Short mmCIF file of N, CA and C in Angstrom, two decimals:
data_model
loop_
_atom_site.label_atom_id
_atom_site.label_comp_id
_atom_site.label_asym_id
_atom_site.label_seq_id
_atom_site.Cartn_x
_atom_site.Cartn_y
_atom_site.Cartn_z
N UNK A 8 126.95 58.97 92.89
CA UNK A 8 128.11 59.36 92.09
C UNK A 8 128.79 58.11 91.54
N UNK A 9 129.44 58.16 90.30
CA UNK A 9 130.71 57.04 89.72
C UNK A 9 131.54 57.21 89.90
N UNK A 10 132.19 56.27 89.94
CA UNK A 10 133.66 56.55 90.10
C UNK A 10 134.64 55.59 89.11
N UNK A 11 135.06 55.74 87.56
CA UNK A 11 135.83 55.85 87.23
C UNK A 11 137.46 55.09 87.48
N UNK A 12 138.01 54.21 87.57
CA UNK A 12 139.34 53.96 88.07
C UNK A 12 139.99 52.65 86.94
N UNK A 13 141.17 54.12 86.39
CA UNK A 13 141.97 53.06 85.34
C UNK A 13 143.30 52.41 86.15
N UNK A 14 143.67 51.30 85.15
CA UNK A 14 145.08 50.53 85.68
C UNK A 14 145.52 50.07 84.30
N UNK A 15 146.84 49.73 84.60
CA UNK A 15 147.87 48.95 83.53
C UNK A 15 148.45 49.50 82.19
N UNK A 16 149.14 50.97 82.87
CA UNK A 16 149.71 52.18 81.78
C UNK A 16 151.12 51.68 82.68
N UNK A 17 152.19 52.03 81.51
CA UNK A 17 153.53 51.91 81.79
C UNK A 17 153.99 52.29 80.41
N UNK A 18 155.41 51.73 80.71
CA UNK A 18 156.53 51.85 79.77
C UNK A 18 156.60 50.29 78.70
N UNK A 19 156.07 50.00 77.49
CA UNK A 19 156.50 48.95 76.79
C UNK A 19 157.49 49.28 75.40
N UNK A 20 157.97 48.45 74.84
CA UNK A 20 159.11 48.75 74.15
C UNK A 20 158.04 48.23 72.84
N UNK A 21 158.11 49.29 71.93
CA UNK A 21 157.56 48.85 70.21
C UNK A 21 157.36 47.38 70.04
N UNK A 22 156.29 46.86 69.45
CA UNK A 22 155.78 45.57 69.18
C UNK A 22 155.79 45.32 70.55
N UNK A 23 155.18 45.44 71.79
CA UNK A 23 155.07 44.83 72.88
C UNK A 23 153.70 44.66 72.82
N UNK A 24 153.05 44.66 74.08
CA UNK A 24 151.46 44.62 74.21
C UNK A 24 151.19 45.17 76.09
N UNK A 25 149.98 45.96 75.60
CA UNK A 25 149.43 46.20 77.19
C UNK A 25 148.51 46.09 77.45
N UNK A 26 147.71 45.72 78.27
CA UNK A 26 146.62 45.77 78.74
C UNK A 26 146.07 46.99 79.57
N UNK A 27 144.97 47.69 79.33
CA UNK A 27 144.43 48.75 80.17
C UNK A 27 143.25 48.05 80.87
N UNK A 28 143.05 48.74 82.07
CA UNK A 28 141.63 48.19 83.02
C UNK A 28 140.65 49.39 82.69
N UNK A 29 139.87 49.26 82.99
CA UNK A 29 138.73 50.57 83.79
C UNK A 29 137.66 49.96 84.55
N UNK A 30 137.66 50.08 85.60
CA UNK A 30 136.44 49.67 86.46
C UNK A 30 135.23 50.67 87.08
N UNK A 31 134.37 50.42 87.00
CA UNK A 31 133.19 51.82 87.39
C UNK A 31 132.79 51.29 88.73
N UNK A 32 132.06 51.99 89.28
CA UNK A 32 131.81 51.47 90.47
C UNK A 32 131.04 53.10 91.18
N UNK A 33 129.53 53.19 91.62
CA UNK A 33 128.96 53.55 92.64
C UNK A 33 127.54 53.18 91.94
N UNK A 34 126.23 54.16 91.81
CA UNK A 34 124.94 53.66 91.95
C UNK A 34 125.38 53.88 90.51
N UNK A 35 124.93 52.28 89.70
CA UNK A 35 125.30 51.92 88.16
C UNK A 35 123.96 51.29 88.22
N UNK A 36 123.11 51.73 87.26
CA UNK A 36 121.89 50.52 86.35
C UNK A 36 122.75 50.36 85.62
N UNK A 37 123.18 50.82 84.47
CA UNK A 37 124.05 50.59 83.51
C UNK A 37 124.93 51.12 82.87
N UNK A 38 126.05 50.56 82.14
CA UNK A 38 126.38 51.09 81.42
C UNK A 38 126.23 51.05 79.43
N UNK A 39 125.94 51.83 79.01
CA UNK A 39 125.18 51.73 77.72
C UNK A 39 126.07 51.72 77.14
N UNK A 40 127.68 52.79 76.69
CA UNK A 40 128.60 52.63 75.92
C UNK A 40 129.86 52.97 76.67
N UNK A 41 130.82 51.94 76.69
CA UNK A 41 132.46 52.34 76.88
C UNK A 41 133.19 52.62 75.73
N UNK A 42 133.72 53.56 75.83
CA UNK A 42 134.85 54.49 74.88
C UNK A 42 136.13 54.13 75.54
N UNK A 43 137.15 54.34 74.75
CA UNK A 43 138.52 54.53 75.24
C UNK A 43 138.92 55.51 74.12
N UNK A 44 139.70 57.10 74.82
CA UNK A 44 140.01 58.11 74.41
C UNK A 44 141.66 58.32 74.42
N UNK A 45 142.62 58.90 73.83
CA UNK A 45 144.11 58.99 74.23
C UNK A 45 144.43 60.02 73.96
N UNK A 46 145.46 60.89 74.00
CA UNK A 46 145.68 61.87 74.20
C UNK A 46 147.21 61.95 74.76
N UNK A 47 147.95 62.72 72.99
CA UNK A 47 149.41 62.75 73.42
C UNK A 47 149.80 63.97 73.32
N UNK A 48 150.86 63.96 73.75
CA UNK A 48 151.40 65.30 73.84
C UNK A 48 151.44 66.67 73.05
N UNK A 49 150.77 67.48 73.44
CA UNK A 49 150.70 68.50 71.93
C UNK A 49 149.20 68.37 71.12
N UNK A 50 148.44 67.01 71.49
CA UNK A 50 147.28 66.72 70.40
C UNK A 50 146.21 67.23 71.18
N UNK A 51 145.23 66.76 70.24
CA UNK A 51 143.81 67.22 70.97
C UNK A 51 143.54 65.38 71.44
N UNK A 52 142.53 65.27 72.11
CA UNK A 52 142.16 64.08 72.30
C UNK A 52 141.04 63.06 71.30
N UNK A 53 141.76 62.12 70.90
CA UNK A 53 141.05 61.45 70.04
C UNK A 53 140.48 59.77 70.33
N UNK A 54 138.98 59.54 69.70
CA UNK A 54 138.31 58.59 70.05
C UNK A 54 139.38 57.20 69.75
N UNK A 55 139.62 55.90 70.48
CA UNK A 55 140.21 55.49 70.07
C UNK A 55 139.08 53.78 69.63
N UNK A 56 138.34 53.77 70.89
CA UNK A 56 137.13 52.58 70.42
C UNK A 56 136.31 52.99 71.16
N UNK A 57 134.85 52.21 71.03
CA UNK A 57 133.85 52.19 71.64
C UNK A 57 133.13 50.97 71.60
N UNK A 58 132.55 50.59 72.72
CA UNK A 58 132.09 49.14 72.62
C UNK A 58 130.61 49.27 73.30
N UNK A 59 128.92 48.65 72.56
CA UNK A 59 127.82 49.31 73.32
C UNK A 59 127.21 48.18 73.95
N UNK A 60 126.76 48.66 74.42
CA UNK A 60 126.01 46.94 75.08
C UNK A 60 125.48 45.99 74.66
N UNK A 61 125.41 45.83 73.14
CA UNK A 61 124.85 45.06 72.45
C UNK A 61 126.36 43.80 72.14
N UNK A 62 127.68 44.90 72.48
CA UNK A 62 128.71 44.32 71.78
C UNK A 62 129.28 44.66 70.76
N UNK A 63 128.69 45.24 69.96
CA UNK A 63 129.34 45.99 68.70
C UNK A 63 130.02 47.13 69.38
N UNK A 64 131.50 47.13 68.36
CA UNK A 64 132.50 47.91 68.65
C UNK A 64 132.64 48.80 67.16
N UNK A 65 133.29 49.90 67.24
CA UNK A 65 134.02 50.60 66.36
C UNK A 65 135.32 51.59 66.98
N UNK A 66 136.73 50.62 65.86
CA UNK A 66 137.79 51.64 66.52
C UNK A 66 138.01 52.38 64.92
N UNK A 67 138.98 53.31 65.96
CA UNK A 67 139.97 53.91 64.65
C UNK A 67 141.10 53.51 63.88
N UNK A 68 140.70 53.74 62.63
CA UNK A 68 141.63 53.14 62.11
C UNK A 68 143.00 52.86 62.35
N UNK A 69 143.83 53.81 63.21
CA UNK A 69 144.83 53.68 63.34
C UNK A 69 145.06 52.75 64.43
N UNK A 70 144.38 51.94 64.95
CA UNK A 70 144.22 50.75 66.03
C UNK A 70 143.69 49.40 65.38
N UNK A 71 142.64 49.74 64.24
CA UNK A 71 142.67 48.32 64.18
C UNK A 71 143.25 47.79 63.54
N UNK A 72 142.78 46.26 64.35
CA UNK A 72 143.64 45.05 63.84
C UNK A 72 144.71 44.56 65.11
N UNK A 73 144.92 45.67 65.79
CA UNK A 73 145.96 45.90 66.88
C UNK A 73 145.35 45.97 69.11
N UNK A 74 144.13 46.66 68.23
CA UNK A 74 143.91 46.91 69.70
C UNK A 74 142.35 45.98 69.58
N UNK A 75 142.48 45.77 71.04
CA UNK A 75 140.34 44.94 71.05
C UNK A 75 139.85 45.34 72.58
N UNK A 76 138.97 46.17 72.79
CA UNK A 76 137.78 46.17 73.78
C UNK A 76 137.44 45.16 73.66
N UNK A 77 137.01 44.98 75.28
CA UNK A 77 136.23 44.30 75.93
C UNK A 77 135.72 44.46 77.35
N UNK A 78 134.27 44.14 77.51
CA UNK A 78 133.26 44.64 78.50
C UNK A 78 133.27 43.83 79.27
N UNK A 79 133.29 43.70 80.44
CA UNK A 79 133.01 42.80 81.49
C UNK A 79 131.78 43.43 82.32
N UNK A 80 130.44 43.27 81.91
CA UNK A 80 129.49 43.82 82.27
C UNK A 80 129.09 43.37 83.86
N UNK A 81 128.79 42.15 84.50
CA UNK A 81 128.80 41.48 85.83
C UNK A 81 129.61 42.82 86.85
N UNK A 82 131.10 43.02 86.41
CA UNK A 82 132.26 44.05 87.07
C UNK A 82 132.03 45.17 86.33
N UNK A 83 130.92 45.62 85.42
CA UNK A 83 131.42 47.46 85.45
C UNK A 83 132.60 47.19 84.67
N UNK A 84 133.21 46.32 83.96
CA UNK A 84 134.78 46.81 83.62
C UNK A 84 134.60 46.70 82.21
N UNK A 85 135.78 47.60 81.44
CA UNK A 85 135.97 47.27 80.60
C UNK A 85 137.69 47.31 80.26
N UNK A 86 138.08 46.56 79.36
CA UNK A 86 139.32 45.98 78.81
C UNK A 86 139.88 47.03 77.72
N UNK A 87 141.79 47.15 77.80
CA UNK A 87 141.45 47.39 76.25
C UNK A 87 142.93 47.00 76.14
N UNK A 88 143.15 45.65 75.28
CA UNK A 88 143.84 45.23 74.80
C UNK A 88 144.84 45.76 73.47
N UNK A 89 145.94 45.94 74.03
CA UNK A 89 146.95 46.45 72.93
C UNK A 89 148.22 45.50 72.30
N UNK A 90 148.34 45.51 71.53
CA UNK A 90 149.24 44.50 70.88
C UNK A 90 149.89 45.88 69.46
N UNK A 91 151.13 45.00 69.28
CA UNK A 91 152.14 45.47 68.28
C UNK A 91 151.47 47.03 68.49
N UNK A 92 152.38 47.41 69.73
CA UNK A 92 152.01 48.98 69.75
C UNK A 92 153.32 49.94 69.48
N UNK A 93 153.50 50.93 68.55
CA UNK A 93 154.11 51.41 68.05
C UNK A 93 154.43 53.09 69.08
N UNK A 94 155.06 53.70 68.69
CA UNK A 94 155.50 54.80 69.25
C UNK A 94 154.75 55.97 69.26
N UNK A 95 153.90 56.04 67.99
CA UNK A 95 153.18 57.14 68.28
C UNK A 95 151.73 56.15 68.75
N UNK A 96 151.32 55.32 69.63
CA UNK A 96 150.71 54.83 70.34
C UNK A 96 150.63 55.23 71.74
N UNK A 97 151.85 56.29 71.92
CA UNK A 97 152.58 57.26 73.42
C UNK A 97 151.65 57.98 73.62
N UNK A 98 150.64 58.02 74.77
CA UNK A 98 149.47 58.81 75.11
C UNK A 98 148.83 58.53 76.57
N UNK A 99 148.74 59.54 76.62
CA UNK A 99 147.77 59.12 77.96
C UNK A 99 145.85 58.58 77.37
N UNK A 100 145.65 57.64 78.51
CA UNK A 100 144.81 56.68 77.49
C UNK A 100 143.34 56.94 78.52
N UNK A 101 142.28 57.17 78.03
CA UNK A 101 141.30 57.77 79.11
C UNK A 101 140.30 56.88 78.47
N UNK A 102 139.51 56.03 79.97
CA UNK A 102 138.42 55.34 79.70
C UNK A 102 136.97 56.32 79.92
N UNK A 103 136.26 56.20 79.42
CA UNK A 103 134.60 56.67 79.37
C UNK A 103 133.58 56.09 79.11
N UNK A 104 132.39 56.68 80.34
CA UNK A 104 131.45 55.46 80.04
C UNK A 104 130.57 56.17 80.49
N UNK A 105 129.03 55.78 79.42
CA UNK A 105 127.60 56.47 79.13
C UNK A 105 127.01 55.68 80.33
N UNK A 106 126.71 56.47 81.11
CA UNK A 106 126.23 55.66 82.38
C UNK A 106 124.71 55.61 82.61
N UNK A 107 124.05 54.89 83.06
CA UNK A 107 122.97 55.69 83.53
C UNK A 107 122.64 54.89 84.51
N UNK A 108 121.99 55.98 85.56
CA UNK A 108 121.89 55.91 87.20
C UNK A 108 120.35 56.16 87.56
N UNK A 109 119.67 55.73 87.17
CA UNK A 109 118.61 55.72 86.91
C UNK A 109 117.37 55.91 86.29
N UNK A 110 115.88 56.00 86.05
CA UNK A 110 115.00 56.19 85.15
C UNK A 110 115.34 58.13 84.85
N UNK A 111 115.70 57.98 83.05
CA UNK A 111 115.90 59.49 82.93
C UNK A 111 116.98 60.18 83.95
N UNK A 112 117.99 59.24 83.96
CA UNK A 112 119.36 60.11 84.75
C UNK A 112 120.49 59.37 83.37
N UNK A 113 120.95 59.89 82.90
CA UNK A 113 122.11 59.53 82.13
C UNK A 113 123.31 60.22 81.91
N UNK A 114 124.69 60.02 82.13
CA UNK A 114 126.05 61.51 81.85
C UNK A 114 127.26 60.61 81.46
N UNK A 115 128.03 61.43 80.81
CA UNK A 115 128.89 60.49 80.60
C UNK A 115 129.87 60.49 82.05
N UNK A 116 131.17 59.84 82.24
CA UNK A 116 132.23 59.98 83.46
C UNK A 116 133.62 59.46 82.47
N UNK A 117 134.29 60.19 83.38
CA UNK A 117 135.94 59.78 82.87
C UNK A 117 136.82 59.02 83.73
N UNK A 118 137.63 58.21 83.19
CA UNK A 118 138.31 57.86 84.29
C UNK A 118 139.68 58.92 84.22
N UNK A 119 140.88 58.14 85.12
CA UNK A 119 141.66 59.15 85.39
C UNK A 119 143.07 59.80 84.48
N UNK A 120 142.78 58.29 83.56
CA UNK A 120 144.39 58.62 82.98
C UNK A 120 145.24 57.72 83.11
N UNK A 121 145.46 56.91 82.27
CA UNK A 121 146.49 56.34 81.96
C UNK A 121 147.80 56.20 81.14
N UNK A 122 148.89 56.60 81.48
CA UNK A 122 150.13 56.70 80.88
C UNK A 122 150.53 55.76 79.95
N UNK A 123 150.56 55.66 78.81
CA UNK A 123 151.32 54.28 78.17
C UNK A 123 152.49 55.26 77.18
N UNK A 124 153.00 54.92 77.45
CA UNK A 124 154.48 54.96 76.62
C UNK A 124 155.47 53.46 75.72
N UNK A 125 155.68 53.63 74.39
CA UNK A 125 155.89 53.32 73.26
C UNK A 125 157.56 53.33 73.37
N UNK A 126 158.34 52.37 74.06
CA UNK A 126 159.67 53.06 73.46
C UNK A 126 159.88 52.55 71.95
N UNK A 127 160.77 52.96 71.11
CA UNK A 127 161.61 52.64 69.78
C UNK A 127 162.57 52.00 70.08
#
């Protein structure tokens, strides 16, 4: 089994910056692609980046320029750097990752949720 475990959701005030963690951790060959997903109040949940093992990333527009993944492959982790984050940036922020656990075993996993809040 994986296990999933985010850190570094809080309260920052407009134009601040946060950092999110996600660390994976049980029987990992690899991980092929990390996503970061968010999800605010009232919305449906939307892709926010993805980063694949090659390194190539694609976010949404409404992040870039602002936000940057990054993989720490050695730790299972991946990063996701926020800068000049605005109010409707207020979401709970969910890491995901294309795992695979061995020859012809592959699923995705979620982590748990992270709170970030945007004050004005």
């Amino acid at each position: 089994q994986v296990q999933l475990v985010e850190s570094g959701g809080g309260l920052v005030q407009a134009g601040g910056s946060r950092r999110l963690s996600c660390a994976a951790s049980g029987r990992i060959f690899s991980i092929n692609i990390w996503a970061w997903y968010r999800q605010a109040p009232g919305k449906q949940r939307e892709l926010v980046v993805t980063i694949r093992n090659s390194g190539s990333t694609n976010y949404a527009d409404s992040v870039k320029g602002r936000f940057t993944i990054s993989r720490d492959n050695p730790r299972n982790t991946v990063y996701l750097q926020m800068n000049s984050l605005k109010p409707e940036d207020t979401a709970v922020y969910y890491c995901n990752a294309d795992v695979s656990t061995g020859i012809g075993n592959r699923r995705d996993y979620w982590g748990q949720g992270a709170q970030v809040t945007v004050s004005s």
